Structures are given as C-alpha cells and as structure tokens.
Short mmCIF file of C-alpha atoms in Angstrom, two decimals:
data_model
loop_
_atom_site.label_atom_id
_atom_site.label_comp_id
_atom_site.label_asym_id
_atom_site.label_seq_id
_atom_site.Cartn_x
_atom_site.Cartn_y
_atom_site.Cartn_z
CA MET A 13 -15.54 15.41 -31.57
CA ARG A 14 -16.64 13.96 -28.39
CA LYS A 15 -19.51 11.24 -28.92
CA ASP A 16 -22.97 12.37 -27.07
CA PRO A 17 -22.80 10.44 -24.13
CA HIS A 18 -26.47 8.89 -24.39
CA ILE A 19 -25.23 7.92 -27.92
CA PHE A 20 -22.23 5.99 -26.17
CA GLU A 21 -24.52 4.39 -23.78
CA GLN A 22 -26.93 2.56 -26.35
CA ASP A 23 -23.72 1.52 -28.12
CA ILE A 24 -22.80 -0.04 -25.06
CA ASP A 25 -26.27 -1.37 -24.37
CA ALA A 26 -26.47 -2.73 -27.36
CA ILE A 27 -23.06 -4.65 -27.37
CA LEU A 28 -24.02 -6.34 -23.95
CA HIS A 29 -26.87 -7.43 -24.93
CA ASP A 30 -26.46 -8.63 -28.55
CA LYS A 31 -26.52 -12.49 -28.08
CA GLU A 32 -24.21 -12.93 -31.22
CA SER A 33 -21.17 -10.73 -30.11
CA ARG A 34 -18.17 -12.12 -29.13
CA LEU A 35 -18.33 -10.27 -26.11
CA THR A 36 -21.87 -12.39 -25.04
CA GLN A 37 -20.17 -15.31 -25.77
CA ILE A 38 -16.68 -14.73 -23.87
CA GLN A 39 -19.41 -13.73 -20.97
CA GLU A 40 -21.25 -16.52 -21.30
CA ALA A 41 -18.32 -18.86 -21.12
CA TRP A 42 -16.51 -16.99 -17.97
CA GLU A 43 -19.73 -17.49 -16.13
CA LYS A 44 -20.23 -21.10 -16.94
CA GLU A 45 -16.98 -23.11 -17.98
CA ASP A 46 -13.84 -23.84 -15.23
CA ALA A 47 -11.27 -21.92 -16.81
CA THR A 48 -8.49 -23.61 -14.54
CA PRO A 49 -7.77 -26.14 -17.78
CA HIS A 50 -7.02 -23.44 -20.02
CA LEU A 51 -4.55 -21.24 -17.83
CA ALA A 52 -2.58 -24.77 -16.60
CA LYS A 53 -0.33 -23.84 -19.39
CA TYR A 54 0.92 -20.88 -18.27
CA ASP A 55 1.83 -22.41 -14.76
CA THR A 56 4.72 -24.08 -16.69
CA TYR A 57 6.09 -20.70 -17.93
CA HIS A 58 9.39 -20.49 -16.85
CA THR A 59 9.70 -16.43 -16.14
CA ASP A 60 13.88 -16.65 -15.16
CA LYS A 61 14.18 -18.21 -18.46
CA ALA A 62 12.08 -15.56 -20.52
CA ILE A 63 13.49 -12.62 -18.31
CA ALA A 64 17.05 -13.97 -19.01
CA SER A 65 16.88 -14.15 -22.75
CA PHE A 66 15.00 -10.69 -22.80
CA TRP A 67 18.16 -9.26 -21.59
CA GLN A 68 19.92 -10.95 -23.96
CA LYS A 69 18.17 -9.96 -26.82
CA VAL A 70 18.21 -6.50 -25.55
CA ALA A 71 22.07 -6.08 -25.24
CA SER A 72 22.47 -7.69 -28.57
CA ILE A 73 20.87 -4.56 -30.17
CA ALA A 74 22.30 -1.86 -28.27
CA PRO A 75 25.39 -3.16 -26.40
CA ASP A 76 27.12 -0.02 -26.30
CA SER A 77 24.17 2.90 -25.82
CA HIS A 78 24.80 4.77 -22.56
CA THR A 79 20.73 5.53 -23.12
CA THR A 80 19.35 2.20 -23.58
CA LYS A 81 21.31 1.13 -20.76
CA GLN A 82 19.96 3.95 -18.24
CA ARG A 83 16.17 3.22 -19.49
CA LEU A 84 16.30 -0.80 -18.75
CA HIS A 85 18.11 0.08 -15.55
CA ARG A 86 15.00 2.27 -14.48
CA SER A 87 12.50 -0.65 -16.05
CA ARG A 88 14.14 -3.66 -15.42
CA LEU A 89 12.84 -4.24 -12.09
CA GLN A 90 9.19 -3.36 -13.01
CA VAL A 91 9.51 -6.13 -15.70
CA ALA A 92 11.12 -8.06 -13.58
CA GLY A 93 8.32 -7.77 -10.72
CA ARG A 94 5.15 -7.90 -12.60
CA ALA A 95 6.38 -11.12 -14.54
CA LEU A 96 7.01 -13.13 -11.09
CA HIS A 97 3.34 -11.35 -9.65
CA HIS A 98 1.29 -14.45 -8.11
CA TYR A 99 -1.44 -13.39 -10.04
CA ARG A 100 0.07 -13.81 -13.25
CA THR A 101 -1.93 -17.12 -14.54
CA ILE A 102 -5.54 -15.53 -14.09
CA ALA A 103 -4.10 -12.06 -16.46
CA ALA A 104 -6.18 -12.79 -19.26
CA ALA A 105 -8.99 -14.28 -17.81
CA ALA A 106 -9.15 -11.18 -15.51
CA SER A 107 -8.47 -8.77 -18.25
CA VAL A 108 -12.08 -10.06 -20.14
CA ALA A 109 -13.77 -9.51 -16.41
CA ILE A 110 -12.90 -6.12 -16.20
CA LEU A 111 -13.79 -5.42 -19.43
CA ILE A 112 -17.26 -6.53 -18.72
CA GLY A 113 -17.26 -5.40 -15.88
CA VAL A 114 -16.49 -1.77 -17.12
CA ALA A 115 -18.92 -1.87 -19.67
CA THR A 116 -21.78 -2.96 -17.48
CA MET A 117 -21.22 -0.23 -14.59
CA MET A 118 -21.52 2.65 -17.54
CA LEU A 119 -24.95 1.84 -17.80
CA LEU A 120 -25.73 1.53 -13.83
CA PRO A 121 -26.89 4.31 -11.29
CA ASP A 122 -24.26 5.66 -9.25
CA THR A 123 -23.41 3.80 -6.19
CA LYS A 124 -21.28 4.99 -2.62
CA THR A 125 -17.98 3.68 -3.00
CA PRO A 126 -16.98 0.64 -2.05
CA SER A 127 -14.87 0.28 0.92
CA LEU A 128 -11.45 -0.51 0.44
CA ILE A 129 -10.67 -1.59 3.64
CA ASP A 130 -13.74 -4.03 3.64
CA GLN A 131 -12.12 -5.57 0.31
CA ILE A 132 -9.01 -6.65 1.77
CA ALA A 133 -9.50 -10.46 2.72
CA ALA A 134 -5.89 -10.84 4.25
CA LEU A 135 -3.21 -8.72 5.32
CA PRO A 136 0.70 -10.05 5.02
CA ALA A 137 2.38 -10.71 7.98
CA ALA A 138 6.49 -11.79 8.47
CA ASN A 139 6.46 -12.60 11.78
CA ASP A 140 3.96 -13.20 15.14
CA SER A 141 4.19 -10.36 17.13
CA LEU A 142 0.68 -8.67 18.23
CA PRO A 143 -0.34 -5.47 18.36
CA HIS A 144 -0.48 -3.66 21.69
CA ILE A 145 -2.64 -1.14 23.47
CA ILE A 146 -0.82 1.69 26.02
CA LEU A 147 -2.88 2.63 28.71
CA ALA A 148 -3.66 6.06 29.83
CA ASP A 149 -1.76 4.62 33.48
CA GLY A 150 1.33 3.34 31.30
CA SER A 151 0.25 -0.16 31.33
CA VAL A 152 0.65 -2.42 28.37
CA GLN A 153 -2.09 -5.08 27.40
CA THR A 154 -1.78 -7.26 24.03
CA VAL A 155 -4.87 -7.22 22.18
CA ALA A 156 -4.86 -10.36 21.08
CA ASP A 157 -7.14 -11.99 24.23
CA GLY A 158 -9.12 -8.43 24.23
CA VAL A 159 -8.37 -5.32 26.19
CA GLN A 160 -11.26 -4.00 28.91
CA ALA A 161 -9.50 -0.72 30.47
CA ASP A 162 -11.38 2.98 31.07
CA GLY A 163 -14.54 1.87 30.05
CA MET A 164 -13.02 0.84 26.67
CA GLN A 165 -13.19 -2.41 24.48
CA ALA A 166 -11.27 -3.86 22.12
CA LYS A 167 -11.59 -7.52 20.38
CA VAL A 168 -9.39 -9.13 17.49
CA ASP A 169 -11.65 -10.46 14.67
CA GLY A 170 -8.81 -12.15 12.34
CA ALA A 171 -6.82 -9.34 11.21
CA THR A 172 -9.32 -6.41 12.36
CA ILE A 173 -8.99 -4.94 15.80
CA ILE A 174 -12.81 -3.55 16.90
CA LEU A 175 -13.09 -0.96 19.40
CA ALA A 176 -16.14 -0.70 21.81
CA GLU A 177 -16.90 3.00 23.07
CA ALA A 178 -17.00 3.81 26.79
CA ASP A 179 -20.06 4.84 28.80
CA GLU A 180 -19.47 8.09 30.41
CA GLU A 181 -21.33 6.84 33.63
CA THR A 182 -18.98 4.26 33.67
CA ALA A 183 -16.26 6.04 32.86
CA PRO A 184 -16.78 9.90 33.48
CA THR A 185 -12.94 10.58 33.01
CA LEU A 186 -11.75 10.83 29.15
CA GLN A 187 -8.22 8.90 28.93
CA MET A 188 -5.98 8.68 25.95
CA GLU A 189 -4.98 5.29 24.83
CA GLN A 190 -2.55 4.09 22.18
CA LEU A 191 -2.80 0.96 19.85
CA VAL A 192 0.96 0.06 18.43
CA ILE A 193 1.45 -1.72 15.57
CA PRO A 194 4.88 -3.96 15.28
CA ARG A 195 7.25 -4.49 13.00
CA GLY A 196 5.89 -6.95 9.75
CA LYS A 197 2.64 -6.84 10.13
CA MET A 198 -0.61 -4.95 9.15
CA TYR A 199 -4.20 -4.33 11.25
CA LYS A 200 -7.37 -2.97 10.11
CA LEU A 201 -9.39 -0.98 12.92
CA GLU A 202 -12.58 -0.25 13.28
CA LEU A 203 -13.26 3.15 15.69
CA TYR A 204 -16.69 3.48 18.11
CA ASP A 205 -18.20 6.19 14.90
CA GLY A 206 -17.46 3.76 11.84
CA THR A 207 -14.35 4.82 10.73
CA LYS A 208 -12.18 2.25 9.49
CA ILE A 209 -8.33 2.02 9.16
CA LEU A 210 -5.54 0.44 8.11
CA LEU A 211 -2.57 0.48 9.89
CA ASN A 212 0.47 -0.47 8.46
CA SER A 213 3.86 -1.80 9.89
CA GLU A 214 5.20 0.01 12.80
CA SER A 215 2.53 2.48 13.41
CA SER A 216 0.65 3.92 16.47
CA ILE A 217 -2.36 5.78 16.55
CA ARG A 218 -3.74 7.45 19.97
CA PHE A 219 -7.14 7.89 20.66
CA PRO A 220 -9.46 8.91 23.74
CA ASN A 221 -12.07 6.03 25.38
CA ARG A 222 -15.04 7.95 23.87
CA PHE A 223 -15.82 10.64 21.31
CA GLU A 224 -17.37 13.83 22.69
CA LYS A 225 -17.94 16.94 20.22
CA THR A 226 -15.25 16.02 18.21
CA ARG A 227 -13.52 12.95 17.03
CA ASN A 228 -9.13 13.56 17.47
CA ILE A 229 -6.78 11.03 17.31
CA GLU A 230 -3.15 11.15 16.84
CA LEU A 231 -1.04 9.13 14.30
CA LYS A 232 2.35 7.92 13.82
CA GLY A 233 3.72 5.97 10.86
CA GLU A 234 0.98 4.85 8.18
CA ALA A 235 -2.53 4.69 7.93
CA TYR A 236 -5.06 4.66 5.23
CA PHE A 237 -8.29 6.25 6.56
CA GLU A 238 -12.45 5.68 5.51
CA VAL A 239 -13.69 8.54 7.94
CA ALA A 240 -17.53 7.68 8.86
CA LYS A 241 -20.04 10.86 8.42
CA ASP A 242 -21.44 11.84 11.70
CA GLY A 243 -21.79 15.66 11.84
CA ARG A 244 -18.70 15.83 14.34
CA PRO A 245 -15.38 17.02 13.14
CA PHE A 246 -12.84 14.18 12.47
CA THR A 247 -9.10 15.56 13.10
CA VAL A 248 -5.83 13.02 12.51
CA SER A 249 -2.91 15.13 14.18
CA THR A 250 0.37 14.21 13.19
CA PRO A 251 4.35 15.59 13.97
CA GLN A 252 3.84 17.69 10.58
CA GLY A 253 0.60 19.12 11.13
CA THR A 254 -3.10 18.12 11.65
CA ILE A 255 -5.60 17.04 9.44
CA THR A 256 -9.51 17.65 9.12
CA VAL A 257 -12.15 15.69 7.77
CA LEU A 258 -16.00 15.48 7.69
CA GLY A 259 -15.96 12.12 5.76
CA THR A 260 -13.67 11.39 3.17
CA SER A 261 -10.75 8.46 2.57
CA PHE A 262 -7.35 9.41 2.51
CA SER A 263 -3.64 7.90 2.99
CA VAL A 264 -1.33 9.23 5.37
CA SER A 265 2.33 8.64 5.19
CA ALA A 266 4.08 10.41 9.00
CA TYR A 267 7.08 8.23 9.47
CA THR A 268 9.94 10.19 11.15
CA SER A 269 12.26 8.85 8.45
CA GLN A 270 10.51 9.80 5.13
CA PRO A 271 8.94 13.26 3.85
CA PHE A 272 5.32 13.47 5.12
CA LYS A 273 2.63 12.95 2.59
CA VAL A 274 -1.53 12.84 2.35
CA ALA A 275 -3.23 11.53 -0.47
CA LEU A 276 -6.17 12.22 -0.65
CA THR A 277 -8.58 9.68 -3.01
CA SER A 278 -12.12 11.18 -2.18
CA GLY A 279 -13.99 14.06 -0.35
CA ARG A 280 -12.14 17.26 1.06
CA ILE A 281 -9.74 17.72 3.97
CA SER A 282 -7.68 20.65 5.46
CA PHE A 283 -4.05 20.30 6.75
CA SER A 284 -2.58 22.95 8.99
CA ASN A 285 0.73 23.55 10.78
CA PRO A 286 2.61 26.90 11.91
CA HIS A 287 3.51 27.25 7.77
CA THR A 288 0.81 26.02 6.06
CA HIS A 289 -3.11 26.07 5.75
CA ALA A 290 -4.41 24.44 2.80
CA THR A 291 -7.60 22.34 1.19
CA LEU A 292 -7.16 19.35 -0.43
CA THR A 293 -9.51 17.62 -2.99
CA ALA A 294 -9.55 14.56 -4.27
CA GLY A 295 -6.79 13.54 -6.51
CA GLN A 296 -4.43 15.70 -4.79
CA ILE A 297 -1.25 15.07 -2.56
CA LEU A 298 0.35 17.07 -0.52
CA THR A 299 4.00 16.82 1.08
CA CYS A 300 6.03 18.66 3.48
CA ASP A 301 9.36 18.87 3.91
CA ALA A 302 11.49 18.61 6.98
CA ASP A 303 10.26 22.29 7.95
CA GLY A 304 6.84 22.02 7.78
CA HIS A 305 6.40 23.61 4.46
CA ALA A 306 3.95 21.81 2.21
CA THR A 307 3.30 21.81 -1.55
CA ILE A 308 0.47 20.13 -3.21
CA SER A 309 0.13 18.18 -6.94
CA THR A 310 -2.07 15.97 -8.43
CA ALA A 311 -1.17 13.07 -9.12
CA ASN A 312 -2.30 9.52 -8.78
CA PRO A 313 -3.21 8.73 -5.19
CA GLN A 314 -3.05 5.08 -5.57
CA ARG A 315 0.53 5.30 -6.29
CA GLN A 316 0.46 6.55 -2.62
CA THR A 317 -1.86 3.92 -1.37
CA SER A 318 -0.76 1.13 -3.05
CA TRP A 319 0.78 0.11 0.18
CA THR A 320 -3.05 -1.09 1.20
CA GLN A 321 -2.84 -3.57 -1.85
CA GLY A 322 0.40 -5.30 -0.64
CA VAL A 323 2.10 -3.80 -3.18
CA ILE A 324 5.74 -2.18 -2.99
CA PHE A 325 5.94 0.65 -5.13
CA PHE A 326 8.64 3.17 -5.81
CA ASP A 327 9.52 6.18 -8.19
CA ASP A 328 13.22 6.93 -8.36
CA MET A 329 13.88 6.36 -4.84
CA THR A 330 17.07 5.81 -3.45
CA LEU A 331 18.37 2.20 -1.99
CA GLU A 332 18.00 3.44 1.81
CA ASP A 333 14.79 4.99 1.69
CA ILE A 334 13.42 1.29 0.00
CA MET A 335 15.11 -0.58 2.49
CA HIS A 336 13.44 1.99 5.00
CA ASN A 337 10.62 0.32 4.17
CA ILE A 338 11.64 -3.02 3.78
CA GLU A 339 12.95 -2.71 7.43
CA ARG A 340 9.09 -2.20 8.37
CA MET A 341 7.73 -4.69 6.17
CA TYR A 342 9.32 -7.45 7.31
CA ASP A 343 11.12 -6.75 10.65
CA VAL A 344 14.61 -6.70 9.72
CA HIS A 345 18.24 -4.58 9.54
CA ILE A 346 19.50 -3.67 6.68
CA HIS A 347 24.20 -2.91 6.95
CA TYR A 348 25.62 -1.59 4.12
CA SER A 349 29.52 -1.81 2.76
CA ASN A 350 29.54 1.91 2.21
CA GLU A 351 28.01 5.01 2.22
CA ALA A 352 27.54 4.99 -1.76
CA MET A 353 25.45 1.98 -1.53
CA LYS A 354 22.87 4.12 -0.33
CA GLN A 355 22.36 6.49 -3.05
CA LEU A 356 21.79 3.60 -5.75
CA ARG A 357 18.07 4.39 -6.81
CA PHE A 358 15.31 2.53 -8.23
CA SER A 359 11.60 2.68 -10.01
CA GLY A 360 9.48 -0.33 -9.92
CA GLU A 361 6.50 -1.65 -8.20
CA CYS A 362 6.01 -5.40 -7.20
CA SER A 363 4.10 -7.26 -4.47
CA ARG A 364 4.68 -7.56 -0.60
CA PHE A 365 5.93 -11.15 -0.61
CA SER A 366 5.57 -13.70 1.79
CA SER A 367 9.37 -13.59 2.37
CA VAL A 368 12.20 -10.92 2.74
CA GLU A 369 14.56 -13.28 0.83
CA THR A 370 11.94 -13.29 -2.32
CA PHE A 371 11.89 -9.42 -2.40
CA MET A 372 15.94 -8.76 -2.26
CA SER A 373 16.04 -11.38 -4.99
CA LEU A 374 14.00 -9.40 -7.37
CA LEU A 375 15.96 -6.28 -6.66
CA SER A 376 19.35 -7.35 -6.70
CA MET A 377 18.25 -8.62 -10.56
CA THR A 378 19.43 -5.24 -11.36
CA GLU A 379 22.61 -6.43 -10.85
CA ASP A 380 23.74 -2.70 -8.73
CA PHE A 381 24.29 -4.88 -6.04
CA GLY A 382 25.00 -7.54 -4.40
CA TYR A 383 23.41 -8.91 -0.69
CA LEU A 384 23.83 -11.58 1.92
CA ILE A 385 20.67 -12.32 4.71
CA ASP A 386 21.70 -13.67 8.15
CA GLY A 387 18.32 -14.07 10.31
CA ARG A 388 16.76 -10.67 10.40
CA ASP A 389 20.08 -8.52 9.31
CA ILE A 390 20.73 -7.84 5.87
CA TYR A 391 24.17 -6.99 4.30
CA ILE A 392 24.33 -4.64 0.97
CA GLN A 393 27.48 -4.62 -0.79
CA GLN A 394 29.05 -4.27 -4.37
CA ALA A 395 27.47 -6.25 -7.07
CA ASP A 396 30.96 -7.65 -7.76
CA ALA A 397 31.51 -8.48 -4.24
CA HIS A 398 32.39 -11.81 -3.17
CA THR A 399 30.42 -12.94 0.00
CA GLU A 400 32.61 -12.53 3.03
CA ALA A 401 32.90 -15.18 5.84
CA ASN A 402 31.73 -12.73 8.22
CA PRO A 403 29.73 -9.97 6.40
CA LYS A 404 29.39 -8.30 10.06
CA GLU A 405 33.28 -7.46 9.90
#
C-alpha cells in the first residue's frame, strides 16, 4: 500500500527540521566544515592494486566457471572505470549532499527544468583545432576571431559560439551557413531565438542567416538540443529524417557510421521520413535502421545523452563501433591486426579522459586485446601478441 503523499511530506519535513536528527548534524557539518582533511586518505588509495586483488580473489573462487568468466568479462571495464573516475575522492560527501538535496526539493514547488547545457562548465578537448563556418558562397572562415557575413555574426565566448541574426534590411537574401566542429572538440552553440545546442566532435549544423516563419536547421553528427519556445516550429533535418518540435530537450545521433537515434528527455517531438511518421514523448528513444525504418522503445534517455556529461557509455557494443567514437573524440585513426578483432564486444562506462592513452589502458584491462599508440595512429592486436618493431606492416 502506498503511503499518503501528504504524510510522506510531513515525515520528510520532520527529518529536515529536527535539530536533534543525524541528518541535520550532517547538513550543518557539510556547510561549515572543510571536508578536505577527511577525504585526504582517499587520495592515497591505490585503485590498480585493489582491482588486481579483486580479480585474483574472484579467480580463486570460481576459476573454471564459464558463466562467471562471461559475467566478469562484461562487468570488468565498468568496475575499473568507476574505480578510476576522477571524482571518486568526494563520492561519500557528494552522496550526503544528494540525499539532503533530494529531500529538500520534494518540499519545494515545481520549477523550470534547469539547462543541462548551461551546467556544463568545461568541454573536453583532444587538440587545438578550431571550428569554422562555411558561408553561402563556399568560403571558409575560422570562428575563433569572430565571423561577420551575409548579415549574420558569430563570436566565440570560451567554449560557446553565439550567433547574431541578420537584419532583413541589410541582408534581404536568405542564406544558409554551415558550422563545422572538428574531431577532438565539442562546442556549445546559441541560436538567434535562444535555442541552445551542444555539438559533439566531427559534427556540423546548417542554419539560415535569420529565422522567418519557421526555424529550420540541418544536422550531421551528434547534438543535444534545448529548443526555445517562441511560437514558430523548429525542425532538425538529418539524412535519416526530419524532427519537428515547439520546445523541448532531446539528443540526436546522426553519424553515418552508426545507427540513427533520437532520445527525448522532455517535451514532445515528431519524426518523419518516407517510411515512418511517429510521435515521441519524454523517456522514449527512436532508432532507425539503414533503410529508414524506425522503432520506438522506452529506455533511459540519459544513457543516450551521457556524452554531454563527458561519459563514454557502451552496452554490448563491438570494438569497431566503440572505436568509431574514439576516433572522433580524440582525433585518432584505428588499425586492426585482423577483422575478428573488430567484433569483440564490451559493456561499461567511464569518463572521457584528457588523453586517449588513459582510455585505451582502461579498455585493455579486459585482456581481450593489446594495442600500440604511434602518434595519432592506434594499432589493435591480439592480447598475447608481442609488440612488433613496425606495427604498420
């Protein structure tokens, strides 16, 4: 039997305001005392030794169990990723803060959902390459120093590109411009209407120098949208179909090398192509096959938007598919010793580290493959293969 919500709120209120409660004491300590000295011991925690010890103990318990090995294979990377996460030193304190925050929010009135894009303070970068805009006449301009053409203006503020709309009097002709994000970089984009977009590596977006009765843009690659409501329809055209919204938040993955996906986190959108006409509500994911036929499932959209938080997530993905993402994220090229290596499968999640070496070291802890990094080339080989003098041969 579910508890009456009013009684539940009273219980929470009593806990929060009971001066003798342990929760109140923790909250006061959290606000007044520096937690750094208490957490210093975690800085000396040797995760590699702990992980090695863990696997040694597991092997001694069930060394010949095929089922156990299979389960460990699927979970090992996730365990290692969590152990190496650079926020592990504040995990205990953060959990207390979350507990207090959740309990407090239950007593507050509903407020507007905060912008996920605004909450992202820094974006990972694997190189110094800069985004550029391809103008309507085909010329290319780097955005770093600002762009002014066809009446439209673009300037960079940190990791955010801000667009200023063309004036109809000074630019009577409607022109399409294209913003290109290079490999190894991510950028925020603010459109004229207040719509915010987070563009992933090796993505591009085409947009007019001004919006008229409709707001139409084109996307190739991956982006997360927070569409501003202003009464005009907002459409995102991709090679797989068109998404139409009025105001909502969603992620689109439209890379040519991967299945097309739309994950809706809030609001409602419609999707259409020659084979499919569908409407999605919050919490649904639409996936298209190579022929454009779509399926809709109810899943965790946060998994599909994990890249916006600097998290690399994969669920039973092939090594080849994982490495397609790594090539874009870190601006590298992957080579395989044989085709069979591409079909190795992995499940797990970890941070988008500052260097590809850290990620490859973590992924290879499964011992299913070896690798060699030579500049921007990564050579994948059998786990028991010795490093060759010239891996390119």
